[in-house]
Amino acid sequence: APVVIDEYFALTCPHCAHFHQKIMPEVKRDYIDTGKIRIVFHDFIFNEVGLKAAMVARCVSPTAYYELVNTLFQMQDSWTK
């Protein structure tokens, strides 16, 4: 892709979860899937729970990473408590 975007996010951040649930599907459809941009994800750690979640996410294959991150954001209320 001609444009690379570095995104920093915390898996325990509700604002990041909102972005990934509501905004990212459109960004993915309109820009990533069409090859206009590429996003490089970076972990921004707030707490130990987020650190452990990020470590688990980084252990899956690169092709499974995006889906796992989406799942973690969708279920954030249940595993961050």
PDB file of C-alpha atoms in Angstrom:
ATOM      1  CA  ALA A   1       0.000   0.000   0.000  1.00  0.00           C
ATOM      2  CA  PRO A   2       1.270   3.480  -0.739  1.00  0.00           C
ATOM      3  CA  VAL A   3       0.288   4.812   2.708  1.00  0.00           C
ATOM      4  CA  VAL A   4       1.251   3.224   6.021  1.00  0.00           C
ATOM      5  CA  ILE A   5      -0.554   4.220   9.214  1.00  0.00           C
ATOM      6  CA  ASP A   6       0.848   3.378  12.637  1.00  0.00           C
ATOM      7  CA  GLU A   7      -1.959   2.832  15.119  1.00  0.00           C
ATOM      8  CA  TYR A   8      -1.293   2.709  18.846  1.00  0.00           C
ATOM      9  CA  PHE A   9      -4.075   1.170  20.918  1.00  0.00           C
ATOM     10  CA  ALA A  10      -4.741  -0.355  24.309  1.00  0.00           C
ATOM     11  CA  LEU A  11      -6.848  -3.481  24.439  1.00  0.00           C
ATOM     12  CA  THR A  12      -8.353  -2.284  27.735  1.00  0.00           C
ATOM     13  CA  CYS A  13      -9.297   1.188  26.465  1.00  0.00           C
ATOM     14  CA  PRO A  14     -13.049   1.680  25.831  1.00  0.00           C
ATOM     15  CA  HIS A  15     -12.343   4.415  23.282  1.00  0.00           C
ATOM     16  CA  CYS A  16     -10.068   2.084  21.315  1.00  0.00           C
ATOM     17  CA  ALA A  17     -12.750  -0.606  21.492  1.00  0.00           C
ATOM     18  CA  HIS A  18     -15.333   1.814  20.112  1.00  0.00           C
ATOM     19  CA  PHE A  19     -13.021   2.751  17.242  1.00  0.00           C
ATOM     20  CA  HIS A  20     -12.337  -0.880  16.362  1.00  0.00           C
ATOM     21  CA  GLN A  21     -15.992  -1.867  16.552  1.00  0.00           C
ATOM     22  CA  LYS A  22     -17.595   1.125  14.826  1.00  0.00           C
ATOM     23  CA  ILE A  23     -14.999   2.872  12.653  1.00  0.00           C
ATOM     24  CA  MET A  24     -12.407   0.255  11.723  1.00  0.00           C
ATOM     25  CA  PRO A  25     -14.798  -1.919   9.643  1.00  0.00           C
ATOM     26  CA  GLU A  26     -15.335   1.027   7.298  1.00  0.00           C
ATOM     27  CA  VAL A  27     -11.622   1.850   7.191  1.00  0.00           C
ATOM     28  CA  LYS A  28     -10.852  -1.796   6.461  1.00  0.00           C
ATOM     29  CA  ARG A  29     -13.476  -2.025   3.722  1.00  0.00           C
ATOM     30  CA  ASP A  30     -12.699   1.282   2.013  1.00  0.00           C
ATOM     31  CA  TYR A  31      -8.936   1.582   2.448  1.00  0.00           C
ATOM     32  CA  ILE A  32      -7.179  -1.555   3.675  1.00  0.00           C
ATOM     33  CA  ASP A  33      -9.019  -4.118   1.543  1.00  0.00           C
ATOM     34  CA  THR A  34      -8.604  -1.907  -1.531  1.00  0.00           C
ATOM     35  CA  GLY A  35      -4.847  -1.606  -0.991  1.00  0.00           C
ATOM     36  CA  LYS A  36      -4.859   2.146  -0.395  1.00  0.00           C
ATOM     37  CA  ILE A  37      -3.426   1.923   3.117  1.00  0.00           C
ATOM     38  CA  ARG A  38      -1.715  -0.525   5.408  1.00  0.00           C
ATOM     39  CA  ILE A  39      -2.064  -0.278   9.169  1.00  0.00           C
ATOM     40  CA  VAL A  40       0.684  -1.352  11.539  1.00  0.00           C
ATOM     41  CA  PHE A  41      -0.715  -2.052  15.000  1.00  0.00           C
ATOM     42  CA  HIS A  42       1.277  -1.123  18.104  1.00  0.00           C
ATOM     43  CA  ASP A  43       0.343  -1.997  21.656  1.00  0.00           C
ATOM     44  CA  PHE A  44      -0.085   0.834  24.140  1.00  0.00           C
ATOM     45  CA  ILE A  45      -0.164  -0.784  27.551  1.00  0.00           C
ATOM     46  CA  PHE A  46      -2.134   0.769  30.428  1.00  0.00           C
ATOM     47  CA  ASN A  47      -2.145  -2.060  32.939  1.00  0.00           C
ATOM     48  CA  GLU A  48      -1.221  -5.677  33.606  1.00  0.00           C
ATOM     49  CA  VAL A  49      -4.469  -7.048  32.165  1.00  0.00           C
ATOM     50  CA  GLY A  50      -3.815  -5.189  28.914  1.00  0.00           C
ATOM     51  CA  LEU A  51      -0.225  -6.398  28.866  1.00  0.00           C
ATOM     52  CA  LYS A  52      -1.319 -10.024  29.159  1.00  0.00           C
ATOM     53  CA  ALA A  53      -3.961  -9.603  26.459  1.00  0.00           C
ATOM     54  CA  ALA A  54      -1.433  -7.971  24.118  1.00  0.00           C
ATOM     55  CA  MET A  55       1.060 -10.774  24.764  1.00  0.00           C
ATOM     56  CA  VAL A  56      -1.542 -13.407  23.893  1.00  0.00           C
ATOM     57  CA  ALA A  57      -2.560 -11.508  20.754  1.00  0.00           C
ATOM     58  CA  ARG A  58       1.046 -11.328  19.595  1.00  0.00           C
ATOM     59  CA  CYS A  59       1.386 -15.114  19.931  1.00  0.00           C
ATOM     60  CA  VAL A  60      -1.157 -15.961  17.225  1.00  0.00           C
ATOM     61  CA  SER A  61      -0.323 -16.067  13.547  1.00  0.00           C
ATOM     62  CA  PRO A  62      -0.268 -12.746  11.707  1.00  0.00           C
ATOM     63  CA  THR A  63      -3.375 -13.752   9.766  1.00  0.00           C
ATOM     64  CA  ALA A  64      -5.313 -14.457  12.996  1.00  0.00           C
ATOM     65  CA  TYR A  65      -4.114 -11.350  14.846  1.00  0.00           C
ATOM     66  CA  TYR A  66      -6.699  -8.886  13.487  1.00  0.00           C
ATOM     67  CA  GLU A  67      -9.618 -11.202  14.279  1.00  0.00           C
ATOM     68  CA  LEU A  68      -8.336 -11.871  17.801  1.00  0.00           C
ATOM     69  CA  VAL A  69      -7.935  -8.161  18.482  1.00  0.00           C
ATOM     70  CA  ASN A  70     -11.484  -7.597  17.223  1.00  0.00           C
ATOM     71  CA  THR A  71     -12.770 -10.333  19.503  1.00  0.00           C
ATOM     72  CA  LEU A  72     -10.917  -8.905  22.495  1.00  0.00           C
ATOM     73  CA  PHE A  73     -12.403  -5.472  21.824  1.00  0.00           C
ATOM     74  CA  GLN A  74     -15.914  -6.898  21.372  1.00  0.00           C
ATOM     75  CA  MET A  75     -15.677  -8.813  24.640  1.00  0.00           C
ATOM     76  CA  GLN A  76     -13.716  -6.156  26.510  1.00  0.00           C
ATOM     77  CA  ASP A  77     -16.324  -5.717  29.269  1.00  0.00           C
ATOM     78  CA  SER A  78     -16.166  -9.380  30.204  1.00  0.00           C
ATOM     79  CA  TRP A  79     -12.389  -9.923  30.442  1.00  0.00           C
ATOM     80  CA  THR A  80     -11.197  -6.552  31.764  1.00  0.00           C
ATOM     81  CA  LYS A  81     -13.125  -6.673  35.038  1.00  0.00           C
TER      82      LYS A  81
END
